[in-house]
PDB file of C-alpha atoms in Angstrom:
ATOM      1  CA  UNK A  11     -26.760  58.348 -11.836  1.00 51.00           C
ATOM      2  CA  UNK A  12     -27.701  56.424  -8.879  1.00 51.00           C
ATOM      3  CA  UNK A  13     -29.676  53.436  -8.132  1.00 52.00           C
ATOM      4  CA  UNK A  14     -33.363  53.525  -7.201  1.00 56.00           C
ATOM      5  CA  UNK A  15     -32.839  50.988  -4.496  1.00 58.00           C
ATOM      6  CA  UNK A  16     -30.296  51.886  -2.327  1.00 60.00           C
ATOM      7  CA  UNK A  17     -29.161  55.587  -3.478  1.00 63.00           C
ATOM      8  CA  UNK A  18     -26.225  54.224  -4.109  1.00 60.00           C
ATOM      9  CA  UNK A  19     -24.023  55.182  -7.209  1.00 66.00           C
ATOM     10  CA  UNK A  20     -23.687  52.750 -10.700  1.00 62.00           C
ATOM     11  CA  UNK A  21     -19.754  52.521 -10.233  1.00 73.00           C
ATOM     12  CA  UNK A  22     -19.657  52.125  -6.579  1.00 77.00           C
ATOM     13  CA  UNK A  23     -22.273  49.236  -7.098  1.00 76.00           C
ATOM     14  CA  UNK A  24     -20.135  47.689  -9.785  1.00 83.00           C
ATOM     15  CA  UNK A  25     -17.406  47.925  -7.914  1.00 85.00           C
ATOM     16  CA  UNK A  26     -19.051  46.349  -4.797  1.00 86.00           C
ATOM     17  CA  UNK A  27     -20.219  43.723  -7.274  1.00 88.00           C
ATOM     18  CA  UNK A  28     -16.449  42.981  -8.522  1.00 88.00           C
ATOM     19  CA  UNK A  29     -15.317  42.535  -4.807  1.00 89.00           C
ATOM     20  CA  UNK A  30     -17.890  40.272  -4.170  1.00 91.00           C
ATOM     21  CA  UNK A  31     -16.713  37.842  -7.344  1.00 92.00           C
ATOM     22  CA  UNK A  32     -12.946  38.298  -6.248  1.00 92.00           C
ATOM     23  CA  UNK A  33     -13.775  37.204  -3.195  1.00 90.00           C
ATOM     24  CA  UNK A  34     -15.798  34.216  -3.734  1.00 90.00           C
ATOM     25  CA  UNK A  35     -13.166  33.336  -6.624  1.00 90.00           C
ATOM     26  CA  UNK A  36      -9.908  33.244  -3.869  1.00 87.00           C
ATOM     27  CA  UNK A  37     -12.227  31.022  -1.844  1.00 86.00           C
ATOM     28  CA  UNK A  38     -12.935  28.535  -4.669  1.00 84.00           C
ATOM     29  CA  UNK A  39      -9.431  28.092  -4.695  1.00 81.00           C
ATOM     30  CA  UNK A  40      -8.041  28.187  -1.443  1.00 80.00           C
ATOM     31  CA  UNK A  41     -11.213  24.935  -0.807  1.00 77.00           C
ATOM     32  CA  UNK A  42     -10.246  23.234  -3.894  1.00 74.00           C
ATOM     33  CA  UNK A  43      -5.784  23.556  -3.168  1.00 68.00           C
ATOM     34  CA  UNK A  44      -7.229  21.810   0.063  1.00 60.00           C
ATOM     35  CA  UNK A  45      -8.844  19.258  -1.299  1.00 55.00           C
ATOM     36  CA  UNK A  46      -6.231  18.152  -3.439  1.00 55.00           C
ATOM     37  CA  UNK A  47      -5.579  14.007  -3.220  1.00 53.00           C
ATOM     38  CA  UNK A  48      -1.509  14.487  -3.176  1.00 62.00           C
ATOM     39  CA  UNK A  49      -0.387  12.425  -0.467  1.00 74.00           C
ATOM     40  CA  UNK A  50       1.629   9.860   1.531  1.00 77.00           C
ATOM     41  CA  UNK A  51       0.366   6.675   3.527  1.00 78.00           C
ATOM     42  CA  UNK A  52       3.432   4.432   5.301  1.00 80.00           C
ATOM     43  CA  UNK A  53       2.750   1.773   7.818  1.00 75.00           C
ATOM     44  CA  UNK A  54       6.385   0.829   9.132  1.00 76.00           C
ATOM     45  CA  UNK A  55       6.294  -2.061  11.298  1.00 75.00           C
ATOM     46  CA  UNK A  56      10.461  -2.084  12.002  1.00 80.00           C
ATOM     47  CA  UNK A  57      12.989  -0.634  13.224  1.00 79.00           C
ATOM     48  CA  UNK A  58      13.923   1.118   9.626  1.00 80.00           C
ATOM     49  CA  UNK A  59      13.131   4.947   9.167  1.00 83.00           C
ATOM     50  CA  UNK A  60      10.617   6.147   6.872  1.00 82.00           C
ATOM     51  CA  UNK A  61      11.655   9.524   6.591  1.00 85.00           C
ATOM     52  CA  UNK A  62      13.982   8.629   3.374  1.00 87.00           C
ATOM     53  CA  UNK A  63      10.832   6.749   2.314  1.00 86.00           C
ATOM     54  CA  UNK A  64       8.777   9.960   2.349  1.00 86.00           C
ATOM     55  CA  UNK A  65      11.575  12.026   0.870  1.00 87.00           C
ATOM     56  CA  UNK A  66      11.784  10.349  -2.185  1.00 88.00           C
ATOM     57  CA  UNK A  67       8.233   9.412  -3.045  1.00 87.00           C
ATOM     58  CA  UNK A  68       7.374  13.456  -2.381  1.00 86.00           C
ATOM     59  CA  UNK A  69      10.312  14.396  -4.258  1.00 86.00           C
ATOM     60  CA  UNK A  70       9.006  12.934  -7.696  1.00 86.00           C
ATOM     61  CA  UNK A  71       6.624  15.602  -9.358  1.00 86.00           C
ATOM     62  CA  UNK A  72       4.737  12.876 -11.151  1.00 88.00           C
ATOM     63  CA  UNK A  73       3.653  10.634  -8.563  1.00 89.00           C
ATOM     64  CA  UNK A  74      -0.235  11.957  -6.879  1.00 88.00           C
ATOM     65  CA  UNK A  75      -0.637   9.317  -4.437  1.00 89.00           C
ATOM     66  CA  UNK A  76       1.789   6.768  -2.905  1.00 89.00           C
ATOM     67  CA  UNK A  77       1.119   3.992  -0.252  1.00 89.00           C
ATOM     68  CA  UNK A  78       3.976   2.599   1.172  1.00 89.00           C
ATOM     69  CA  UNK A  79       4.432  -0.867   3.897  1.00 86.00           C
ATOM     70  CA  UNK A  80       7.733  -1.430   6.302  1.00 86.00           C
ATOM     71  CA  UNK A  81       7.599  -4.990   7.323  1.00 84.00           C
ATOM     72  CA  UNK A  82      10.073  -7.218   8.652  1.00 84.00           C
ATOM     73  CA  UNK A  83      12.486  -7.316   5.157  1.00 88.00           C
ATOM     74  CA  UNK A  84      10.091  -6.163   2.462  1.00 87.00           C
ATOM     75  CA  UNK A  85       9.234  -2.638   1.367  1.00 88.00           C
ATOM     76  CA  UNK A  86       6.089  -2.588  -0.145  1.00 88.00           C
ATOM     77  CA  UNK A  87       5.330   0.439  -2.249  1.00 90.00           C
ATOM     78  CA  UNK A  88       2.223   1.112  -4.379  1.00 90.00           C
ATOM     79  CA  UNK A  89       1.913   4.614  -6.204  1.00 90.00           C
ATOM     80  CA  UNK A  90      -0.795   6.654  -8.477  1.00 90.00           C
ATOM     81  CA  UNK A  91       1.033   8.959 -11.210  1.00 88.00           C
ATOM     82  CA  UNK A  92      -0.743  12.053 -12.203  1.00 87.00           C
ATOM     83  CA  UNK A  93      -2.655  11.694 -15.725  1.00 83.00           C
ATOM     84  CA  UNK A  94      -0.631  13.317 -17.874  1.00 84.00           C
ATOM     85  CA  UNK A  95       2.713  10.723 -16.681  1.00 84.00           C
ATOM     86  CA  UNK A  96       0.224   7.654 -16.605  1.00 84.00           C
ATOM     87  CA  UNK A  97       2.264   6.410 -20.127  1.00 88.00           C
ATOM     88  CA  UNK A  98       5.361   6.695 -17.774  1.00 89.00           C
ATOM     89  CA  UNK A  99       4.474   4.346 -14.979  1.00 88.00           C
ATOM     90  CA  UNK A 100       6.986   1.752 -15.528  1.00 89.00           C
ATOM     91  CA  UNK A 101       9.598   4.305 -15.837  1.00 92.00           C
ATOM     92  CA  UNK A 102       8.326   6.409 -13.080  1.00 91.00           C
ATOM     93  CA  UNK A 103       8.712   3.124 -10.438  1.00 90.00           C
ATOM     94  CA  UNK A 104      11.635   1.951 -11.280  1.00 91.00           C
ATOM     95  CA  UNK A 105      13.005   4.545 -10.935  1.00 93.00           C
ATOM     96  CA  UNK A 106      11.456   5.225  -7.742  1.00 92.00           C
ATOM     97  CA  UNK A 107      12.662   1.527  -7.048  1.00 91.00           C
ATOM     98  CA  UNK A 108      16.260   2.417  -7.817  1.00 94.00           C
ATOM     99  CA  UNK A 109      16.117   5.327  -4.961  1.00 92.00           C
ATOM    100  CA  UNK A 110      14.686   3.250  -2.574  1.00 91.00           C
ATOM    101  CA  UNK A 111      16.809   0.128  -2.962  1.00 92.00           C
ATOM    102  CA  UNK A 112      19.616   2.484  -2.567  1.00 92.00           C
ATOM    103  CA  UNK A 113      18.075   4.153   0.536  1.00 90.00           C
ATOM    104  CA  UNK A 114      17.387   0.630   1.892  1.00 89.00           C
ATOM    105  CA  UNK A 115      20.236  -1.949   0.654  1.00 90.00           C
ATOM    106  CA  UNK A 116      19.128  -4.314   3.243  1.00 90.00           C
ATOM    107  CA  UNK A 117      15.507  -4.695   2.077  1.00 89.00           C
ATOM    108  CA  UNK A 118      13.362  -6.117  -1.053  1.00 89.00           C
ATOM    109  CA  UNK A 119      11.990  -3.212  -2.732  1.00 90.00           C
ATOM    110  CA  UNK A 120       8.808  -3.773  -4.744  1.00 89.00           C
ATOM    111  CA  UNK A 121       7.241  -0.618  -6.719  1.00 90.00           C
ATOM    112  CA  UNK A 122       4.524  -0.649  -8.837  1.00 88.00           C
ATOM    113  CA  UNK A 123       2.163   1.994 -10.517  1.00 88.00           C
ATOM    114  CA  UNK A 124      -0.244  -0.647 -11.055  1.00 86.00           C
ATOM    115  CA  UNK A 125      -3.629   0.451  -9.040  1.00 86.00           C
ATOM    116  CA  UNK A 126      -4.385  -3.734  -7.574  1.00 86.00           C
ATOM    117  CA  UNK A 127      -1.114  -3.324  -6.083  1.00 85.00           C
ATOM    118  CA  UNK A 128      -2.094   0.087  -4.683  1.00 86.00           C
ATOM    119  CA  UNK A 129      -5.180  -1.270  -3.396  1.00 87.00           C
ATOM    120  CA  UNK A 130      -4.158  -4.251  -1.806  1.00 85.00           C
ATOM    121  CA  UNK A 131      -1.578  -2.319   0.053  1.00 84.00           C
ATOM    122  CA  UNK A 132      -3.880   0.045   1.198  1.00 86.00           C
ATOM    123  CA  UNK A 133      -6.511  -2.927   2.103  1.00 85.00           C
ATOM    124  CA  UNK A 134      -3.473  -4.776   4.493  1.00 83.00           C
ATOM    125  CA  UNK A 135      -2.692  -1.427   6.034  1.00 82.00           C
ATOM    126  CA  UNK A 136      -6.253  -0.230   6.931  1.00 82.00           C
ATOM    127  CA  UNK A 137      -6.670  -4.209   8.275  1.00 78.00           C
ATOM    128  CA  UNK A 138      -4.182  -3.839  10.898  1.00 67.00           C
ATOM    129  CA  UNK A 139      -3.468  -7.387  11.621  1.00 71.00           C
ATOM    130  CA  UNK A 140       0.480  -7.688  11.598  1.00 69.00           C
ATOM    131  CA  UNK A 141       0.060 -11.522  11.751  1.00 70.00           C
ATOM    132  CA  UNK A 142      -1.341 -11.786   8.087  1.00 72.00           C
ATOM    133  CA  UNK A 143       1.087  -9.768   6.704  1.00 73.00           C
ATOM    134  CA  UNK A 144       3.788 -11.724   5.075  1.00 76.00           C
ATOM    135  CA  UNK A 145       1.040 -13.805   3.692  1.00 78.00           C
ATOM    136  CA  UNK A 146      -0.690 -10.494   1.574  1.00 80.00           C
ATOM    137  CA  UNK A 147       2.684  -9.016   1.281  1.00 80.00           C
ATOM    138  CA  UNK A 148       3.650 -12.321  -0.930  1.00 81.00           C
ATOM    139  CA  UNK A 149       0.013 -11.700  -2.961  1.00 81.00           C
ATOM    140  CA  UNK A 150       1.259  -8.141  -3.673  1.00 82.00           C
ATOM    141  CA  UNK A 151       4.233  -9.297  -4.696  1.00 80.00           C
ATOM    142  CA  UNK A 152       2.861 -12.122  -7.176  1.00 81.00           C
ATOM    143  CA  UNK A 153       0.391  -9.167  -8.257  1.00 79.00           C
ATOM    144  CA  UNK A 154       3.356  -6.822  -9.036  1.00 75.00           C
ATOM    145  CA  UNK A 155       5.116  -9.710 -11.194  1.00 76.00           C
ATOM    146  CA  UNK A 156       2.199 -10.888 -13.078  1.00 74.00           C
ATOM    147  CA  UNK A 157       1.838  -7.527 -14.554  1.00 66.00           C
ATOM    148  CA  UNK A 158       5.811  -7.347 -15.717  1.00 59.00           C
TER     149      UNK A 158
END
């Protein structure tokens, strides 16, 4: 039987049809793997690389988002853990803390999952001024211990 339209047959329509949805479908995903919020931010103000930094924080499966600060003798770290670890968090930084005061015996090491420490990190790298530093770096820190 064909169709009225086009004189085209039902199956080759369907078909036509089906490749049309497949296609549409791998684009859907291929947009949304793009969009995905996984990701590193590190500001390193020394003379300290941050590629074991960025090692460790991707190696951990759990963690989504991590924002990370280099500066003079502290290492700032604030991360996001994906929803289904968020009853995890402590565990999930400290142990991250562990790797990174090994990776970095000469520095103080603060991690927290907690998202005011995230923020504020982000906030005094996205403000660029080097000079106020030590003075939010010490907020954080407060921040960090208030919530232990």
């Amino acid at each position: 039987m064909y169709n009225s339209i086009r004189n085209i047959p039902y199956s080759s329509l369907r078909r036509e049809i089906l490749l049309k949805r497949i296609g549409l479908l791998f684009t859907l995903l291929i947009l949304l793997t793009g969009c995905s919020d996984k990701g590193t931010k590190i500001e390193n103000t020394t003379a300290y690389d941050e590629d074991k930094l960025e090692e460790v924080l991707d190696q951990n499966s759990h963690v989504k988002l991590a924002i990370a600060l280099l500066h003079e003798k502290d290492l700032i770290t604030g991360i996001r853990v994906n929803t289904f670890s968020r009853f995890q968090k402590k565990k999930i930084a400290s142990d991250i803390k562990k790797k990174l005061e090994k990776a970095y015996p000469d520095l103080t090491v603060t991690v927290s999952a907690d998202s005011k420490v995230l923020l504020e990190t982000k906030k005094l790298i996205d403000k660029e001024k080097q000079d106020e530093y030590q003075k939010k770096i010490d907020k954080i820190k407060s921040i960090e211990k208030e919530q232990t």
